[in-house]
Coordinates of C-alpha atoms and ligand atoms in Angstrom, one line a residue:
X1 CA 23.9 -5.3 -37.0
X2 CA 20.9 -3.2 -37.6
X3 CA 20.6 0.0 -35.8
X4 CA 18.2 2.8 -36.3
X5 CA 19.6 6.1 -35.5
X6 CA 17.4 7.9 -37.9
X7 CA 14.5 9.6 -36.1
X8 CA 11.9 11.2 -38.2
X9 CA 9.9 14.1 -36.6
X10 CA 8.2 15.1 -39.8
X11 CA 6.0 12.2 -40.7
X12 CA 2.4 13.3 -40.8
X13 CA 1.0 9.8 -40.5
X14 CA 2.3 9.3 -37.0
X15 CA -0.9 10.4 -35.4
X16 CA -2.7 7.5 -37.1
X17 CA -0.8 4.9 -35.3
X18 CA -2.2 2.9 -32.4
X19 CA -0.8 3.7 -29.0
X20 CA -1.2 2.1 -25.6
X21 CA -3.8 -0.3 -27.0
X22 CA -1.1 -2.2 -28.7
X23 CA 1.3 -3.8 -26.3
X24 CA 4.8 -2.8 -27.1
X25 CA 7.5 -5.4 -27.6
X26 CA 10.4 -4.6 -25.4
X27 CA 13.7 -6.2 -26.4
X28 CA 14.8 -9.3 -24.5
X29 CA 18.1 -8.2 -23.0
X30 CA 19.3 -11.9 -22.8
X31 CA 19.6 -12.1 -26.6
X32 CA 21.7 -10.0 -28.9
X33 CA 19.2 -7.6 -30.4
X34 CA 20.4 -7.5 -33.9
X35 CA 20.1 -11.2 -34.4
X36 CA 16.6 -11.5 -33.1
X37 CA 14.9 -8.4 -34.5
X38 CA 12.3 -9.1 -37.1
X39 CA 12.7 -7.2 -40.4
X40 CA 9.4 -5.3 -39.9
X41 CA 10.7 -3.8 -36.6
X42 CA 12.8 -0.8 -35.8
X43 CA 14.8 -0.5 -32.6
X44 CA 14.2 2.8 -30.7
X45 CA 17.4 4.0 -29.2
X46 CA 16.0 7.1 -27.5
X47 CA 16.3 5.5 -24.0
X48 CA 17.8 2.5 -22.3
X49 CA 14.7 0.4 -22.8
X50 CA 15.5 -0.1 -26.5
X51 CA 12.1 -1.1 -27.7
X52 CA 11.8 -3.1 -30.8
X53 CA 8.8 -1.5 -32.5
X54 CA 6.7 -3.3 -35.1
X55 CA 5.6 -1.3 -38.1
X56 CA 2.5 0.7 -37.3
X57 CA 3.0 0.5 -33.6
X58 CA 4.4 2.7 -30.8
X59 CA 7.1 1.9 -28.3
X60 CA 6.5 1.4 -24.6
X61 CA 6.3 5.1 -23.8
X62 CA 4.0 6.0 -26.7
X63 CA 6.4 8.7 -27.7
X64 CA 8.0 6.8 -30.6
X65 CA 6.4 4.8 -33.4
X66 CA 7.5 2.7 -36.4
X67 CA 6.1 4.6 -39.3
X68 CA 6.9 2.7 -42.5
X69 CA 10.1 1.4 -41.1
X70 CA 11.3 4.8 -39.8
X71 CA 11.5 5.5 -36.1
X72 CA 9.3 8.6 -35.6
X73 CA 8.6 10.9 -32.7
X74 CA 4.8 10.7 -32.4
X75 CA 4.1 14.1 -31.0
X76 CA 4.9 17.3 -32.9
X77 CA 7.8 19.5 -31.8
X78 CA 6.4 22.5 -29.9
X79 CA 7.5 25.9 -31.0
X80 CA 6.8 28.9 -28.7
X81 CA 5.9 32.1 -30.5
X82 CA 6.2 35.5 -29.1
X83 CA 4.1 38.1 -30.9
X84 CA 5.1 41.6 -29.9
X85 CA 2.2 44.0 -29.4
X86 CA 4.6 46.8 -30.3
X87 CA 6.1 47.5 -33.6
X88 CA 9.8 46.5 -33.8
X89 CA 11.1 49.9 -32.9
X90 CA 13.9 48.7 -30.6
X91 CA 16.2 45.8 -30.9
X92 CA 14.5 44.1 -27.9
X93 CA 11.2 43.8 -29.8
X94 CA 11.3 41.1 -32.4
X95 CA 7.7 40.4 -33.5
X96 CA 6.8 36.8 -34.2
X97 CA 9.9 35.4 -32.7
X98 CA 10.0 31.6 -32.4
X99 CA 11.7 29.5 -29.8
X100 CA 12.1 25.7 -30.2
X101 CA 11.1 24.0 -26.9
X102 CA 12.0 20.5 -25.8
X103 CA 8.3 19.3 -25.9
X104 CA 8.2 16.7 -28.7
X105 CA 11.9 17.1 -29.4
X106 CA 12.9 13.5 -28.5
X107 CA 15.8 12.2 -26.6
X108 CA 19.3 10.9 -27.6
X109 CA 20.8 8.0 -25.9
X110 CA 23.5 7.4 -24.8
X111 CA 24.0 10.9 -23.7
X112 CA 27.3 11.6 -25.5
X113 CA 25.3 11.9 -28.7
X114 CA 24.3 15.5 -29.4
X115 CA 20.9 16.6 -28.2
X116 CA 18.1 16.2 -30.8
X117 CA 18.0 19.9 -31.7
X118 CA 20.8 22.5 -31.5
X119 CA 19.2 25.6 -33.0
X120 CA 20.8 28.8 -34.1
X121 CA 19.0 32.1 -33.9
X122 CA 19.8 35.8 -33.9
X123 CA 18.7 38.1 -31.1
X124 CA 19.6 41.8 -31.0
X125 CA 22.2 41.0 -33.7
X126 CA 23.9 38.4 -31.5
X127 CA 24.2 34.8 -32.7
X128 CA 22.5 32.5 -30.2
X129 CA 22.2 28.7 -29.8
X130 CA 19.5 26.8 -28.0
X131 CA 20.2 23.1 -27.2
X132 CA 16.9 21.3 -27.0
X133 CA 16.0 17.9 -25.6
X134 CA 13.5 15.9 -23.7
X135 CA 15.4 15.0 -20.5
X136 CA 14.8 11.6 -18.9
X137 CA 14.7 12.3 -15.1
X138 CA 14.9 9.7 -12.4
X139 CA 15.8 12.3 -9.8
X140 CA 12.7 14.5 -10.0
X141 CA 9.7 15.3 -7.9
X142 CA 6.8 17.7 -7.6
X143 CA 6.4 20.2 -4.8
X144 CA 2.8 21.0 -4.3
X145 CA 1.5 24.0 -2.4
X146 CA -2.1 23.7 -1.3
X147 CA -3.6 27.0 -0.1
X148 CA -5.6 25.9 2.9
X149 CA -5.4 26.1 6.7
X150 CA -7.3 22.8 7.0
X151 CA -5.5 19.9 8.5
X152 CA -4.3 17.6 5.7
X153 CA -2.3 15.3 7.9
X154 CA 0.8 15.1 10.1
X155 CA 4.1 16.4 8.8
X156 CA 6.1 13.5 7.3
X157 CA 3.0 11.4 6.8
X158 CA 3.0 9.2 3.7
X159 CA 0.9 10.1 0.8
X160 CA -0.7 7.3 -1.3
X161 CA -2.1 7.2 -4.8
X162 CA -4.0 4.1 -5.9
X163 CA -2.8 2.4 -2.7
X164 CA 0.9 3.0 -3.3
X165 CA 3.1 5.4 -1.4
X166 CA 4.1 8.2 -3.7
X167 CA 5.2 11.0 -1.4
X168 CA 4.9 12.7 1.9
X169 CA 3.6 15.8 3.7
X170 CA 6.4 18.3 4.2
X171 CA 6.8 21.6 6.1
X172 CA 3.7 23.8 6.1
X173 CA 4.1 27.3 4.8
X174 CA 2.2 30.5 5.6
X175 CA -1.4 29.8 4.7
X176 CA -0.5 26.7 2.8
X177 CA 0.1 23.0 3.3
X178 CA 3.0 21.5 1.3
X179 CA 3.4 18.1 -0.3
X180 CA 6.4 16.4 -1.8
X181 CA 5.4 13.9 -4.5
X182 CA 7.3 11.5 -6.6
X183 CA 11.1 11.3 -6.3
X184 CA 13.7 8.8 -7.1
X185 CA 13.0 6.5 -4.1
X186 CA 9.4 6.0 -5.1
X187 CA 10.2 5.7 -8.8
X188 CA 13.0 3.2 -8.6
X189 CA 13.8 2.4 -5.0
X190 CA 10.8 0.3 -4.0
X191 CA 8.5 -2.2 -5.9
X192 CA 7.9 -2.1 -9.6
X193 CA 4.2 -1.3 -8.9
X194 CA 5.1 1.6 -6.6
X195 CA 7.4 3.0 -9.3
X196 CA 4.8 2.6 -12.1
X197 CA 2.0 4.2 -10.1
X198 CA 4.3 7.0 -8.9
X199 CA 5.3 7.7 -12.5
X200 CA 1.7 7.7 -13.7
X201 CA 0.8 10.1 -10.9
X202 CA 3.7 12.4 -11.7
X203 CA 3.0 12.6 -15.4
X204 CA -0.7 13.4 -14.8
X205 CA 0.2 16.1 -12.2
X206 CA 2.8 17.6 -14.6
X207 CA 0.3 17.6 -17.4
X208 CA -2.1 19.7 -15.3
X209 CA -4.5 16.8 -14.7
X210 CA -6.4 16.1 -11.4
X211 CA -4.8 13.5 -9.2
X212 CA -6.4 11.8 -6.2
X213 CA -4.2 11.5 -3.1
X214 CA -4.7 10.0 0.4
X215 CA -2.7 11.1 3.3
X216 CA -2.1 8.5 6.0
X217 CA -3.9 9.7 9.2
X218 CA -5.2 12.7 7.3
X219 CA -7.3 13.9 4.4
X220 CA -8.3 12.6 1.0
X221 CA -7.4 15.2 -1.7
X222 CA -7.9 16.0 -5.3
X223 CA -5.1 18.2 -6.5
X224 CA -4.7 19.9 -9.9
X225 CA -2.3 22.6 -10.9
X226 CA -4.0 26.0 -10.9
X227 CA -7.3 24.7 -9.5
X228 CA -8.8 24.9 -6.0
X229 CA -7.9 21.8 -4.0
X230 CA -10.7 19.4 -2.9
X231 CA -10.2 18.3 0.7
X232 CA -12.4 15.4 1.8
X233 CA -14.9 16.1 -0.9
X234 CA -15.2 19.8 -0.2
X235 CA -13.7 22.3 -2.6
X236 CA -11.5 24.8 -0.7
X237 CA -12.5 28.4 -1.4
X238 CA -10.1 30.7 0.4
X239 CA -6.7 30.7 2.0
X240 CA -6.5 32.4 5.3
X241 CA -5.8 36.1 5.5
X242 CA -2.9 35.5 7.8
X243 CA -2.4 33.8 11.2
X244 CA -4.7 34.8 14.1
X245 CA -2.1 37.3 15.3
X246 CA -1.7 38.8 11.9
X247 CA -5.5 39.1 11.5
X248 CA -5.7 41.0 14.8
X249 CA -3.0 43.3 13.7
X250 CA -4.7 44.0 10.3
X251 CA -8.2 44.7 11.6
X252 CA -7.8 45.9 15.2
X253 CA -8.5 49.5 14.3
X254 CA -11.6 48.6 12.4
X255 CA -13.0 46.6 15.3
X256 CA -12.1 49.3 17.9
X257 CA -15.2 50.8 19.4
X258 CA -17.6 48.1 18.1
X259 CA -16.4 45.2 20.3
X260 CA -14.7 44.8 23.7
X261 CA -12.8 41.6 22.7
X262 CA -11.9 39.7 19.5
X263 CA -10.5 36.2 19.4
X264 CA -9.2 35.1 15.9
X265 CA -9.1 31.3 16.1
X266 CA -6.1 29.7 14.3
X267 CA -4.4 26.4 14.4
X268 CA -1.0 28.2 14.5
X269 CA -1.4 31.4 16.5
X270 CA -4.8 32.4 18.0
X271 CA -5.0 36.2 18.4
X272 CA -6.7 38.0 21.3
X273 CA -7.2 41.6 20.6
X274 CA -7.2 43.3 24.0
X275 CA -3.9 41.6 25.0
X276 CA -2.2 41.9 21.6
X277 CA 0.1 44.8 20.9
X278 CA -2.5 46.1 18.4
X279 CA -5.1 46.4 21.2
X280 CA -2.6 48.0 23.6
X281 CA -1.6 50.6 21.0
X282 CA -5.4 51.4 20.8
X283 CA -5.6 51.6 24.6
X284 CA -8.1 48.8 24.8
X285 CA -8.9 47.8 28.4
X286 CA -8.3 44.2 29.3
X287 CA -11.3 42.0 29.0
X288 CA -10.4 39.3 31.5
X289 CA -10.6 36.5 29.0
X290 CA -8.8 33.4 29.9
X291 CA -7.6 31.3 26.9
X292 CA -6.7 27.7 26.6
X293 CA -3.5 26.7 24.9
X294 CA 0.0 27.9 25.4
X295 CA 0.7 31.6 25.6
X296 CA 3.5 32.7 23.3
X297 CA 3.6 36.5 23.7
X298 CA 0.9 38.9 24.7
X299 CA -2.3 38.2 22.8
X300 CA -0.8 35.3 20.9
X301 CA -1.6 31.6 21.8
X302 CA -0.3 28.4 20.4
X303 CA -2.2 25.0 20.5
X304 CA -5.6 26.2 21.6
X305 CA -7.0 23.0 20.1
X306 CA -5.9 20.1 17.9
X307 CA -5.5 20.6 14.1
X308 CA -8.6 19.7 12.1
X309 CA -11.2 20.9 9.6
X310 CA -13.1 23.1 12.0
X311 CA -12.6 26.8 12.9
X312 CA -9.2 28.2 11.7
X313 CA -7.7 24.8 10.8
X314 CA -8.5 23.5 14.4
X315 CA -10.8 20.6 15.2
X316 CA -13.3 22.8 17.1
X317 CA -16.9 23.3 16.0
X318 CA -17.8 25.5 19.0
X319 CA -15.4 28.4 19.4
X320 CA -16.2 28.8 23.1
X321 CA -14.4 25.5 23.7
X322 CA -11.1 27.4 23.6
X323 CA -12.1 29.9 26.3
X324 CA -11.4 29.0 29.9
X325 CA -13.7 31.6 31.4
X326 CA -13.4 35.3 32.3
X327 CA -11.7 37.0 35.3
X328 CA -14.5 38.3 37.5
X329 CA -12.3 41.1 38.7
X330 CA -11.9 42.4 35.2
X331 CA -14.8 41.3 33.0
X332 CA -18.3 42.8 33.3
X333 CA -21.7 41.9 32.1
X334 CA -22.6 43.3 28.7
X335 CA -19.1 42.9 27.3
X336 CA -19.2 42.3 23.5
X337 CA -17.1 39.4 22.2
X338 CA -16.4 38.5 18.5
X339 CA -14.9 35.2 17.6
X340 CA -13.8 34.6 14.0
X341 CA -11.6 32.2 12.0
X342 CA -8.7 33.5 9.9
X343 CA -10.8 33.2 6.7
X344 CA -14.0 34.7 8.1
X345 CA -15.7 31.5 7.1
X346 CA -16.7 31.0 10.8
X347 CA -17.7 33.9 12.9
X348 CA -19.9 34.3 16.0
X349 CA -20.8 37.3 18.3
X350 CA -21.5 37.0 22.0
X351 CA -22.5 39.3 24.9
X352 CA -21.5 38.4 28.5
X353 CA -24.5 37.8 30.8
X354 CA -24.6 38.6 34.5
X355 CA -22.7 35.4 35.3
X356 CA -20.0 36.4 32.7
X357 CA -21.1 33.6 30.4
X358 CA -20.9 34.4 26.7
X359 CA -24.4 34.4 25.1
X360 CA -24.8 34.2 21.3
X361 CA -26.3 37.4 19.9
X362 CA -27.0 38.9 16.5
X363 CA -23.8 40.3 15.0
X364 CA -24.0 44.1 14.6
X365 CA -23.7 45.4 11.1
X366 CA -20.4 47.2 11.9
X367 CA -18.8 44.1 13.2
X368 CA -20.1 42.0 10.3
X369 CA -18.6 44.5 8.0
X370 CA -15.1 43.8 9.4
X371 CA -15.7 40.0 9.2
X372 CA -16.7 40.5 5.5
X373 CA -13.4 42.4 5.0
X374 CA -11.5 39.4 6.3
X375 CA -13.2 37.3 3.6
X376 CA -12.5 40.0 1.0
X377 CA -8.8 39.9 1.9
X378 CA -8.5 36.1 1.6
X379 CA -7.0 35.1 -1.7
X380 CA -8.6 32.2 -3.7
X381 CA -7.3 28.8 -2.7
X382 CA -5.2 27.1 -5.4
X383 CA -3.0 24.1 -5.8
X384 CA 0.4 25.1 -7.2
X385 CA 2.6 22.4 -8.8
X386 CA 6.3 22.9 -9.2
X387 CA 8.5 20.4 -11.1
X388 CA 11.9 19.9 -9.5
X389 CA 14.5 17.9 -11.3
X390 CA 18.3 17.3 -11.5
X391 CA 19.7 17.9 -15.0
X392 CA 23.2 17.9 -13.7
X393 CA 24.1 14.3 -14.8
X394 CA 24.8 12.8 -18.2
X395 CA 22.2 14.9 -20.0
X396 CA 24.8 17.6 -20.1
X397 CA 26.9 15.5 -22.6
X398 CA 24.3 16.1 -25.2
X399 CA 25.2 19.8 -24.9
X400 CA 28.9 19.7 -24.6
X401 CA 31.9 17.4 -24.5
X402 CA 32.8 19.1 -21.2
X403 CA 29.7 18.7 -19.0
X404 CA 30.9 20.7 -16.0
X405 CA 31.5 23.7 -18.3
X406 CA 27.7 23.7 -18.9
X407 CA 27.1 23.6 -15.2
X408 CA 29.5 26.4 -14.6
X409 CA 28.1 28.5 -17.4
X410 CA 24.6 28.3 -15.9
X411 CA 25.9 29.4 -12.5
X412 CA 27.7 32.3 -14.3
X413 CA 24.4 33.3 -16.1
X414 CA 26.1 32.6 -19.5
X415 CA 23.6 30.0 -20.2
X416 CA 19.8 30.3 -19.6
X417 CA 17.8 27.2 -18.7
X418 CA 14.1 26.8 -19.6
X419 CA 11.7 23.9 -19.5
X420 CA 9.3 24.0 -22.3
X421 CA 10.2 27.7 -22.8
X422 CA 9.2 28.5 -19.2
X423 CA 11.7 30.2 -16.9
X424 CA 13.4 27.7 -14.6
X425 CA 14.8 28.6 -11.3
X426 CA 18.2 27.0 -10.9
X427 CA 19.2 26.0 -7.3
X428 CA 22.5 27.2 -6.0
X429 CA 25.2 24.7 -5.3
X430 CA 26.4 21.8 -7.4
X431 CA 24.6 20.3 -10.4
X432 CA 21.8 21.7 -12.4
X433 CA 18.8 21.4 -10.2
X434 CA 15.9 23.2 -11.8
X435 CA 12.4 24.1 -10.5
X436 CA 9.6 25.3 -12.8
X437 CA 5.9 25.9 -12.4
X438 CA 4.0 23.4 -14.6
X439 CA 1.4 26.0 -15.4
X440 CA 4.0 28.0 -17.3
X441 CA 4.8 25.1 -19.5
X442 CA 2.9 24.0 -22.7
X443 CA 0.2 21.4 -22.2
X444 CA 1.3 17.8 -22.4
X445 CA 4.9 18.7 -21.6
X446 CA 5.5 15.5 -19.6
X447 CA 6.0 12.0 -20.7
X448 CA 7.6 8.9 -19.3
X449 CA 9.8 5.9 -20.0
X450 CA 9.1 2.6 -18.4
X451 CA 12.4 2.4 -16.4
X452 CA 10.4 4.2 -14.9
X453 CA 11.4 7.9 -15.2
X454 CA 9.8 11.1 -16.1
X455 CA 10.4 12.8 -19.5
X456 CA 10.4 16.6 -19.5
X457 CA 11.6 19.3 -21.9
X458 CA 14.7 21.3 -21.1
X459 CA 16.5 23.9 -23.2
X460 CA 19.9 25.6 -22.7
X461 CA 20.3 28.9 -24.5
X462 CA 23.5 30.8 -24.8
X463 CA 25.6 32.9 -27.3
X464 CA 27.1 30.9 -30.1
X465 CA 30.6 32.0 -29.2
X466 CA 30.0 30.8 -25.6
X467 CA 28.7 27.5 -27.0
X468 CA 32.0 27.1 -28.9
X469 CA 34.0 27.9 -25.8
X470 CA 32.0 25.3 -23.8
X471 CA 33.0 22.6 -26.2
X472 CA 29.5 22.4 -27.7
X473 CA 28.5 20.2 -30.6
X474 CA 28.8 23.1 -33.0
X475 CA 28.8 20.8 -36.1
X476 CA 25.2 19.9 -35.2
X477 CA 23.9 23.5 -35.1
X478 CA 20.8 24.0 -37.4
X479 CA 19.3 27.2 -38.5
X480 CA 16.0 28.1 -36.8
X481 CA 14.4 28.5 -40.3
X482 CA 15.5 25.0 -41.2
X483 CA 13.9 23.5 -38.1
X484 CA 10.7 25.4 -38.5
X485 CA 10.3 24.5 -42.2
X486 CA 11.2 20.8 -42.0
X487 CA 9.9 19.6 -38.6
X488 CA 6.3 18.7 -37.9
X489 CA 5.4 21.2 -35.3
X490 CA 2.8 22.7 -33.1
X491 CA 2.9 26.5 -32.2
X492 CA 1.9 27.7 -28.8
X493 CA 1.8 31.4 -27.9
X494 CA 4.2 32.7 -25.3
X495 CA 2.6 34.8 -22.6
X496 CA 4.2 36.8 -19.8
X497 CA 3.1 34.1 -17.4
X498 CA 5.8 31.8 -18.8
X499 CA 8.4 34.2 -17.5
X500 CA 10.9 36.1 -19.5
X501 CA 11.1 35.4 -23.2
X502 CA 13.8 32.7 -23.2
X503 CA 16.0 34.4 -25.9
X504 CA 16.0 37.7 -24.1
X505 CA 17.9 37.0 -20.8
X506 CA 19.8 40.2 -20.1
X507 CA 22.9 38.6 -18.3
X508 CA 23.2 36.1 -21.2
X509 CA 23.1 38.9 -23.8
X510 CA 25.5 41.1 -21.9
Ligands
SF4_1 S1 10.4 3.5 -24.0 FE1 10.0 5.0 -25.6 S2 12.0 6.1 -25.8 FE2 12.4 4.2 -24.7 S3 13.1 2.8 -26.3 FE3 10.9 2.5 -26.0 S4 9.9 3.8 -27.5 FE4 12.0 4.5 -27.3

């Protein structure tokens, strides 16, 4: 029987090999592989697909190639380098420190085999170990935060990419709409086509590329990590300064004396200055304004209009639509009314005529100045993309013979988890469910296998003595210098945006 356990990461010719253009041959599971594999092929055993790869070609995921008969990881191993701006005057400062990330590390399969790299290093005089792999994740998704008050679609609405369902709209957050994309049910629980398109979309999103999405009953979006979202063809500029009530609270004092009433139009809470506690504290007299919608508490109104892409995330184009008139006993001719959205993008100034009808008028400079301040206080609108994945399964066996000990050691802050060197938030409760901002990870961190599942880097760092106690694969530990000098690698610079330097986690170091 021919098996190819040797994986070469160091062959410089790998980049010369064709990739997706050459269709990969995937082993026919109905036949014993050893009997049917041609002599010029190698079998890749890095995932359950077990591609038989012809010399000069890559496997189905483009991550492995047959280079002169040797199974070779095509992409270089990514090393993260931390260059200290300070001289090494304290033990915390270790100029030019290197960290081996999981990007390009490859995968071992089945999982009881040790992870591809188990790397020793020394930090502050302490012997450390980092277990490095590219995890294959079926249970994974992306949580996307889109800074906009525009209506993207109903909560729980399906999201489609290239016609296939790939996620759904989830609970809105303050100033942002949230999407859940990918996940095991779209990857493997539906049709093959849905799984493939979901996987493509997830890989692109994780690799910081733009992805087109369509929300059922809602907007068409272009989303890219770290970029402004494009909603129905319009690039979003600002997220709202706060809800209508918050905006009234923030700017009441600055409006005082320049207007008799302010309405801040918002899909969530529309604020009315004279009724709001902020107006009361300033002793503002009532204006007699009658608002549509449902009154929540004084000066705060829900549902003044439907959600949409008009003023303040509502569907209105004319702000006067949400006013039900003025109380003739209270209001008076000449009263000054400002209406603005929560971003200041829409604003209009009115003066009541003798019939107590609002008549548009030129906005005084002092009022415009406060509207401008709303705009100034709105943060740029961005799309944030967080990768969420469960590493609590069999992947742990590549780290230790006692998988639950790894889980426990993470909960006890004995082991630090990073993804591509970026700090990963670990969810409480069972398993190892990690969440990481893709912008903190090196470029091209994500790959796939055609099962389909997402491939993503993950590293577990701990003290060597703890690794021994966890039942780790200590016989496979390699010195950092050995890895650096023998592996084909690409160096990326660590920046503070990636989170703490992965080898300097205080709880881990004690
Ligand atoms: S899909 Fe990729 S990792 Fe899996 S067997 Fe084929 S080449 Fe190897």
